[in-house]
């Protein structure tokens, strides 16, 4: 069974890049009939805020991305301590005493010699006396995970294909700060094992983390972690897939994308269905279409469709998709957000004219009135007087009225339709009159025609 997770840090609101990661993990889980876990990565106590965790839940709910379980890293600290102790006992974690400035100097020296800025493992070479001196001086160590340089790192990435890393080209990662707090690397691996995550799908900015975490996973399993798989069975490592990054329309990483989230979308009148339809297909070989039906998006989801090129997020494309989606939304999906009194027939008549739902009120006002048409010429007034006389309220009053007027006056095309539309709605364009007229109602329609004709009804 497939298990995926979305693991945001509650240090801010979700932005469009996070939303895309959440969506694809959700699609992957739903496609496989599996589980989608929301994991709140809140080990950074200084930056994590409860209100952000709540906003993340609210945004996911608004997007319709339902989760099957929620986990919080701050509730699992004891588990990370146990992992830390086990890895330390296995000789895979070592204390380091360099200050941030010392590390920065080492980095600069390496770079100035044209070398990659890989941590030199000086802490491993400290003598017992040097270590004792640090301890005596009250220096608290930070902790690094010891990569195994003799174990080449390789995986079959679900999107990028075969990946290889030489561990000697990577720095031993710092996994715990001197104040005892946790960095992302170890807790995430412990969680993925414990929670039986079968597929880690995330942005390609995590590729080198994956390389490191593969060794952490292996070391954890060797230390007896990850019993989640069930009795007797060795826990399986998750499969990994890394998505190409999301960039702005110009093809660059954009600041705006980093700030664009559900609040902004809501304010722009973008429906969650439009965001989902766009992000589900962006960066894949499948066409971007105004698909409202989640089942169709789930059925067509496949990691094999993802490309390696950055996915371009274009707000104009989102606007177009939003309009096309609104034109399909059923009344029940929007009823609560429509103007008072607007029923299913009203929605059906008006939705083809909307590019955002908030515009419904403007068109509904055309139905409920009053309307203010422009002044008409004497010929048009005579024509509209004729219209008021000929109006019959049958199954299709607009078709009957225009047919009768055509016969009676010889008018056709624009000359026939425009004065009627103007008189009945006060506007020269808008929803299909055949749908609108029955909503206006017989008495009101006759009154509007008569008023426009300059005769009192
Ligand atoms: N909290 C991490 C982040 O937001 C999770 C990364 C991951 O998916 O492992 O970047």
CSV table of C-alpha atoms in Angstrom, one decimal, residues 53-400:
chain,number,residue,atom,x,y,z
A,53,UNK,CA,-0.2,25.1,11.4
A,54,UNK,CA,-3.9,26.1,11.5
A,55,UNK,CA,-3.6,28.1,8.3
A,56,UNK,CA,-2.0,25.2,6.6
A,57,UNK,CA,-4.8,22.9,7.6
A,58,UNK,CA,-7.4,25.5,6.5
A,59,UNK,CA,-5.7,26.0,3.1
A,60,UNK,CA,-5.5,22.3,2.4
A,61,UNK,CA,-9.2,21.9,3.4
A,62,UNK,CA,-10.1,24.8,1.0
A,63,UNK,CA,-8.2,23.1,-1.7
A,64,UNK,CA,-10.0,19.8,-1.0
A,65,UNK,CA,-6.7,18.0,-0.2
A,66,UNK,CA,-8.0,15.7,2.6
A,67,UNK,CA,-5.4,14.0,4.7
A,68,UNK,CA,-5.8,10.6,6.4
A,69,UNK,CA,-3.6,11.3,9.5
A,70,UNK,CA,-1.8,14.2,11.0
A,71,UNK,CA,1.6,13.9,12.7
A,72,UNK,CA,3.7,16.6,14.4
A,73,UNK,CA,7.4,16.4,14.9
A,74,UNK,CA,7.3,18.3,18.1
A,75,UNK,CA,5.4,15.3,19.6
A,76,UNK,CA,8.0,12.9,18.6
A,77,UNK,CA,11.2,14.3,20.1
A,78,UNK,CA,11.7,11.2,22.3
A,79,UNK,CA,11.8,9.1,19.2
A,80,UNK,CA,14.5,11.4,17.7
A,81,UNK,CA,16.5,11.1,20.9
A,82,UNK,CA,16.3,7.4,20.7
A,83,UNK,CA,17.5,7.4,17.0
A,84,UNK,CA,20.3,9.8,18.0
A,85,UNK,CA,21.4,7.5,20.8
A,86,UNK,CA,21.3,4.5,18.6
A,87,UNK,CA,23.2,6.1,15.8
A,88,UNK,CA,25.7,7.5,18.2
A,89,UNK,CA,26.3,4.1,19.8
A,90,UNK,CA,26.8,2.8,16.2
A,91,UNK,CA,29.6,5.4,15.7
A,92,UNK,CA,27.6,7.3,13.1
A,93,UNK,CA,27.2,10.6,15.0
A,94,UNK,CA,30.1,12.7,16.2
A,95,UNK,CA,30.4,15.9,18.2
A,96,UNK,CA,31.9,19.1,16.6
A,97,UNK,CA,33.0,22.3,18.3
A,98,UNK,CA,33.7,24.6,15.4
A,99,UNK,CA,31.9,28.0,15.6
A,100,UNK,CA,29.9,29.3,12.7
A,101,UNK,CA,32.7,31.7,12.0
A,102,UNK,CA,35.3,29.0,11.9
A,103,UNK,CA,33.2,26.9,9.5
A,104,UNK,CA,32.7,30.0,7.3
A,105,UNK,CA,36.5,30.5,7.1
A,106,UNK,CA,37.1,26.9,6.2
A,107,UNK,CA,34.5,27.2,3.5
A,108,UNK,CA,36.1,30.4,2.1
A,109,UNK,CA,39.5,28.8,2.1
A,110,UNK,CA,38.2,25.7,0.2
A,111,UNK,CA,36.4,27.9,-2.4
A,112,UNK,CA,39.5,30.1,-2.9
A,113,UNK,CA,41.5,27.0,-3.6
A,114,UNK,CA,38.9,25.9,-6.1
A,115,UNK,CA,37.8,23.1,-3.9
A,116,UNK,CA,34.2,22.1,-3.1
A,117,UNK,CA,33.4,23.4,0.4
A,118,UNK,CA,33.1,20.0,2.0
A,119,UNK,CA,33.4,19.8,5.8
A,120,UNK,CA,36.9,18.5,6.5
A,121,UNK,CA,36.0,16.2,9.5
A,122,UNK,CA,38.5,18.0,11.7
A,123,UNK,CA,36.3,17.2,14.7
A,124,UNK,CA,36.9,13.5,14.1
A,125,UNK,CA,40.6,14.1,14.6
A,126,UNK,CA,40.4,15.9,17.9
A,127,UNK,CA,42.5,14.3,20.6
A,128,UNK,CA,41.0,13.3,23.9
A,129,UNK,CA,42.8,16.2,25.5
A,130,UNK,CA,41.4,18.7,23.0
A,131,UNK,CA,37.9,17.4,23.5
A,132,UNK,CA,38.3,17.6,27.2
A,133,UNK,CA,39.4,21.2,26.9
A,134,UNK,CA,36.3,22.1,25.0
A,135,UNK,CA,34.2,20.4,27.6
A,136,UNK,CA,36.1,22.1,30.4
A,137,UNK,CA,35.5,25.5,28.7
A,138,UNK,CA,31.7,24.7,28.6
A,139,UNK,CA,31.6,24.5,24.8
A,140,UNK,CA,28.5,22.6,23.7
A,141,UNK,CA,29.1,20.5,20.6
A,142,UNK,CA,26.8,20.3,17.6
A,143,UNK,CA,26.5,16.9,16.0
A,144,UNK,CA,27.2,15.5,12.5
A,145,UNK,CA,26.1,12.3,10.9
A,146,UNK,CA,29.2,10.4,9.6
A,147,UNK,CA,28.6,9.5,6.0
A,148,UNK,CA,30.1,6.2,4.9
A,149,UNK,CA,32.5,7.1,2.1
A,150,UNK,CA,32.8,3.5,1.1
A,151,UNK,CA,29.0,3.1,0.4
A,152,UNK,CA,28.2,4.8,-2.9
A,153,UNK,CA,24.7,6.3,-3.0
A,154,UNK,CA,22.4,5.5,-5.8
A,155,UNK,CA,18.7,5.4,-6.3
A,156,UNK,CA,16.2,5.2,-9.1
A,157,UNK,CA,14.4,8.5,-9.0
A,158,UNK,CA,10.7,8.3,-10.0
A,159,UNK,CA,11.2,11.5,-12.1
A,160,UNK,CA,14.9,12.0,-12.7
A,161,UNK,CA,15.8,8.4,-13.4
A,162,UNK,CA,19.0,6.8,-12.0
A,163,UNK,CA,20.9,9.1,-9.5
A,164,UNK,CA,24.4,8.6,-8.1
A,165,UNK,CA,26.3,10.5,-5.5
A,166,UNK,CA,29.8,10.0,-4.2
A,167,UNK,CA,29.4,10.4,-0.4
A,168,UNK,CA,33.0,11.8,-0.2
A,169,UNK,CA,31.7,14.7,-2.2
A,170,UNK,CA,29.1,15.6,0.5
A,171,UNK,CA,29.6,17.2,3.9
A,172,UNK,CA,28.7,15.2,6.9
A,173,UNK,CA,25.4,16.9,7.7
A,174,UNK,CA,24.8,18.7,11.0
A,175,UNK,CA,21.8,16.9,12.4
A,176,UNK,CA,21.6,18.6,15.8
A,177,UNK,CA,22.5,22.1,17.1
A,178,UNK,CA,24.6,22.8,20.1
A,179,UNK,CA,21.4,23.8,22.0
A,180,UNK,CA,20.1,20.3,21.5
A,181,UNK,CA,17.5,21.3,18.8
A,182,UNK,CA,17.0,19.3,15.7
A,183,UNK,CA,17.7,20.1,12.1
A,184,UNK,CA,15.4,18.7,9.5
A,185,UNK,CA,17.6,15.7,8.3
A,186,UNK,CA,17.3,13.1,11.0
A,187,UNK,CA,13.7,13.6,12.3
A,188,UNK,CA,12.4,13.5,8.7
A,189,UNK,CA,14.1,10.1,8.0
A,190,UNK,CA,13.0,8.7,11.4
A,191,UNK,CA,9.4,9.7,10.6
A,192,UNK,CA,9.4,8.4,7.0
A,193,UNK,CA,10.5,5.0,8.4
A,194,UNK,CA,8.2,5.0,11.4
A,195,UNK,CA,5.2,6.1,9.4
A,196,UNK,CA,5.8,3.6,6.6
A,197,UNK,CA,6.1,6.3,4.0
A,198,UNK,CA,6.5,4.4,0.8
A,199,UNK,CA,7.0,7.3,-1.6
A,200,UNK,CA,8.8,10.6,-0.9
A,201,UNK,CA,7.8,13.1,-3.6
A,202,UNK,CA,9.3,16.5,-3.2
A,203,UNK,CA,11.1,19.3,-5.0
A,204,UNK,CA,14.4,18.8,-6.7
A,205,UNK,CA,16.0,21.2,-4.1
A,206,UNK,CA,15.9,18.1,-1.9
A,207,UNK,CA,18.0,15.9,-4.1
A,208,UNK,CA,21.2,16.2,-2.1
A,209,UNK,CA,19.2,15.7,1.1
A,210,UNK,CA,17.9,12.5,-0.3
A,211,UNK,CA,21.5,11.3,-0.9
A,212,UNK,CA,22.3,12.0,2.7
A,213,UNK,CA,19.0,10.6,4.0
A,214,UNK,CA,19.5,7.3,2.2
A,215,UNK,CA,22.6,6.7,4.3
A,216,UNK,CA,20.7,7.8,7.4
A,217,UNK,CA,17.9,5.4,6.6
A,218,UNK,CA,20.3,2.5,6.2
A,219,UNK,CA,22.0,3.3,9.4
A,220,UNK,CA,18.7,3.6,11.2
A,221,UNK,CA,17.5,0.3,9.9
A,222,UNK,CA,20.8,-1.3,10.9
A,223,UNK,CA,20.2,0.1,14.4
A,224,UNK,CA,16.8,-1.5,14.5
A,225,UNK,CA,14.6,1.4,13.6
A,226,UNK,CA,11.6,1.4,11.4
A,227,UNK,CA,9.5,-1.5,12.8
A,228,UNK,CA,6.5,0.0,11.1
A,229,UNK,CA,6.7,-2.6,8.3
A,230,UNK,CA,5.4,-5.3,10.6
A,231,UNK,CA,6.8,-8.3,12.4
A,232,UNK,CA,9.9,-10.0,11.0
A,233,UNK,CA,10.0,-7.9,7.8
A,234,UNK,CA,12.8,-5.5,7.4
A,235,UNK,CA,11.4,-2.0,6.8
A,236,UNK,CA,11.5,-0.8,3.2
A,237,UNK,CA,13.2,2.4,2.2
A,238,UNK,CA,10.8,4.8,0.6
A,239,UNK,CA,11.0,5.3,-3.2
A,240,UNK,CA,12.1,8.9,-4.1
A,241,UNK,CA,11.0,11.3,-6.8
A,242,UNK,CA,12.0,14.9,-7.2
A,243,UNK,CA,10.0,17.4,-9.1
A,244,UNK,CA,11.5,20.1,-11.2
A,245,UNK,CA,11.1,23.5,-9.6
A,246,UNK,CA,8.2,25.8,-10.2
A,247,UNK,CA,9.3,29.1,-11.8
A,248,UNK,CA,7.5,32.3,-12.9
A,249,UNK,CA,6.3,32.9,-16.4
A,250,UNK,CA,9.6,34.4,-17.4
A,251,UNK,CA,11.3,31.1,-16.5
A,252,UNK,CA,13.0,32.4,-13.4
A,253,UNK,CA,12.5,31.6,-9.7
A,254,UNK,CA,10.3,34.4,-8.7
A,255,UNK,CA,9.8,36.1,-5.4
A,256,UNK,CA,6.2,36.5,-6.2
A,257,UNK,CA,5.6,32.8,-6.4
A,258,UNK,CA,7.1,32.4,-2.9
A,259,UNK,CA,4.4,34.8,-1.6
A,260,UNK,CA,1.5,33.6,-3.7
A,261,UNK,CA,-0.9,31.5,-1.6
A,262,UNK,CA,-4.5,30.6,-1.0
A,263,UNK,CA,-5.4,34.1,0.5
A,264,UNK,CA,-4.1,35.8,-2.6
A,265,UNK,CA,-5.9,33.3,-4.9
A,266,UNK,CA,-9.2,33.8,-3.0
A,267,UNK,CA,-8.8,37.6,-3.2
A,268,UNK,CA,-8.4,37.3,-7.0
A,269,UNK,CA,-11.5,35.1,-7.2
A,270,UNK,CA,-9.6,32.0,-8.2
A,271,UNK,CA,-11.5,28.8,-7.4
A,272,UNK,CA,-9.6,26.0,-5.7
A,273,UNK,CA,-10.6,23.8,-8.7
A,274,UNK,CA,-8.6,26.0,-11.0
A,275,UNK,CA,-5.5,25.9,-8.9
A,276,UNK,CA,-5.8,22.1,-8.7
A,277,UNK,CA,-6.4,21.7,-12.4
A,278,UNK,CA,-3.4,23.8,-13.3
A,279,UNK,CA,-0.9,22.5,-10.8
A,280,UNK,CA,-1.9,18.8,-11.4
A,281,UNK,CA,-0.7,19.1,-14.9
A,282,UNK,CA,1.9,21.8,-14.9
A,283,UNK,CA,5.4,20.4,-15.7
A,284,UNK,CA,3.9,17.2,-17.0
A,285,UNK,CA,3.4,15.9,-20.5
A,286,UNK,CA,-0.4,16.0,-20.1
A,287,UNK,CA,-2.4,19.0,-21.4
A,288,UNK,CA,-3.6,21.6,-18.9
A,289,UNK,CA,-7.4,21.5,-19.1
A,290,UNK,CA,-10.3,22.9,-17.0
A,291,UNK,CA,-10.9,19.6,-15.2
A,292,UNK,CA,-13.2,19.9,-12.2
A,293,UNK,CA,-13.6,16.2,-11.6
A,294,UNK,CA,-10.9,15.1,-9.2
A,295,UNK,CA,-11.3,11.4,-10.1
A,296,UNK,CA,-10.2,12.3,-13.7
A,297,UNK,CA,-7.1,14.1,-12.3
A,298,UNK,CA,-6.3,11.2,-10.0
A,299,UNK,CA,-6.8,8.6,-12.8
A,300,UNK,CA,-4.4,10.5,-15.2
A,301,UNK,CA,-1.7,11.1,-12.6
A,302,UNK,CA,1.5,9.3,-13.2
A,303,UNK,CA,5.1,10.3,-12.2
A,304,UNK,CA,6.2,9.1,-15.6
A,305,UNK,CA,4.5,12.2,-17.1
A,306,UNK,CA,6.7,14.6,-15.2
A,307,UNK,CA,9.4,16.4,-17.1
A,308,UNK,CA,12.8,17.6,-16.0
A,309,UNK,CA,12.4,21.1,-17.2
A,310,UNK,CA,11.2,23.8,-14.7
A,311,UNK,CA,7.5,24.1,-14.6
A,312,UNK,CA,6.3,27.6,-15.5
A,313,UNK,CA,3.5,29.0,-13.5
A,314,UNK,CA,1.6,31.7,-15.4
A,315,UNK,CA,-1.1,33.6,-13.6
A,316,UNK,CA,-2.8,34.6,-16.9
A,317,UNK,CA,-3.2,30.8,-17.6
A,318,UNK,CA,-4.7,30.4,-14.1
A,319,UNK,CA,-7.2,33.2,-14.8
A,320,UNK,CA,-8.3,31.5,-18.1
A,321,UNK,CA,-8.6,28.1,-16.5
A,322,UNK,CA,-10.6,29.7,-13.6
A,323,UNK,CA,-13.1,31.1,-16.1
A,324,UNK,CA,-13.4,27.8,-17.9
A,325,UNK,CA,-13.9,26.1,-14.6
A,326,UNK,CA,-16.6,28.5,-13.3
A,327,UNK,CA,-18.5,27.9,-16.6
A,328,UNK,CA,-18.7,24.2,-15.5
A,329,UNK,CA,-19.3,24.4,-11.8
A,330,UNK,CA,-22.7,22.9,-10.8
A,331,UNK,CA,-25.1,25.1,-8.8
A,332,UNK,CA,-24.7,23.0,-5.6
A,333,UNK,CA,-21.0,23.7,-5.6
A,334,UNK,CA,-21.5,27.5,-5.5
A,335,UNK,CA,-25.0,28.0,-4.1
A,336,UNK,CA,-23.8,29.3,-0.7
A,337,UNK,CA,-21.7,32.0,-2.4
A,338,UNK,CA,-24.3,33.3,-4.8
A,339,UNK,CA,-26.5,36.4,-4.4
A,340,UNK,CA,-29.6,36.0,-2.3
A,341,UNK,CA,-32.4,34.5,-4.4
A,342,UNK,CA,-30.3,33.3,-7.3
A,343,UNK,CA,-31.4,29.8,-8.1
A,344,UNK,CA,-30.1,27.0,-10.3
A,345,UNK,CA,-31.6,28.4,-13.4
A,346,UNK,CA,-30.1,31.8,-12.6
A,347,UNK,CA,-26.7,30.2,-12.1
A,348,UNK,CA,-27.0,28.3,-15.3
A,349,UNK,CA,-27.9,31.4,-17.3
A,350,UNK,CA,-25.2,33.6,-15.8
A,351,UNK,CA,-22.2,31.4,-15.3
A,352,UNK,CA,-20.9,31.5,-19.0
A,353,UNK,CA,-20.4,35.2,-18.5
A,354,UNK,CA,-18.3,35.0,-15.4
A,355,UNK,CA,-14.6,35.0,-15.0
A,356,UNK,CA,-14.9,35.0,-11.2
A,357,UNK,CA,-17.8,34.1,-9.0
A,358,UNK,CA,-18.1,37.5,-7.4
A,359,UNK,CA,-19.3,38.9,-10.8
A,360,UNK,CA,-22.5,36.8,-10.4
A,361,UNK,CA,-24.1,39.6,-8.3
A,362,UNK,CA,-23.6,42.1,-11.1
A,363,UNK,CA,-25.5,39.9,-13.5
A,364,UNK,CA,-28.1,38.8,-11.0
A,365,UNK,CA,-28.9,42.5,-10.6
A,366,UNK,CA,-29.9,42.6,-14.2
A,367,UNK,CA,-32.5,39.9,-13.5
A,368,UNK,CA,-33.9,41.5,-10.4
A,369,UNK,CA,-33.7,45.1,-11.7
A,370,UNK,CA,-34.1,47.9,-11.9
A,371,UNK,CA,-32.3,48.4,-15.2
A,372,UNK,CA,-31.5,51.6,-16.9
A,373,UNK,CA,-31.4,51.3,-20.6
A,374,UNK,CA,-30.1,54.2,-22.8
A,375,UNK,CA,-32.6,56.4,-24.6
A,376,UNK,CA,-33.9,54.9,-27.8
A,377,UNK,CA,-34.7,56.4,-31.2
A,378,UNK,CA,-38.4,56.8,-32.1
A,379,UNK,CA,-38.1,53.8,-34.5
A,380,UNK,CA,-36.7,51.6,-31.8
A,381,UNK,CA,-39.3,52.9,-29.4
A,382,UNK,CA,-42.0,51.8,-31.8
A,383,UNK,CA,-40.3,48.5,-32.2
A,384,UNK,CA,-40.2,48.0,-28.4
A,385,UNK,CA,-43.8,49.0,-28.1
A,386,UNK,CA,-44.6,46.2,-30.6
A,387,UNK,CA,-42.4,43.9,-28.6
A,388,UNK,CA,-44.4,44.7,-25.4
A,389,UNK,CA,-47.6,43.8,-27.3
A,390,UNK,CA,-46.3,40.6,-28.9
A,391,UNK,CA,-44.7,39.1,-25.7
A,392,UNK,CA,-46.3,35.7,-25.0
A,393,UNK,CA,-45.3,33.7,-22.0
A,394,UNK,CA,-44.9,30.1,-23.4
A,395,UNK,CA,-42.1,27.6,-22.9
A,396,UNK,CA,-39.7,29.6,-24.9
A,397,UNK,CA,-40.7,33.3,-24.6
A,398,UNK,CA,-37.5,34.7,-26.1
A,399,UNK,CA,-37.7,32.5,-29.2
A,400,UNK,CA,-41.4,33.2,-29.6
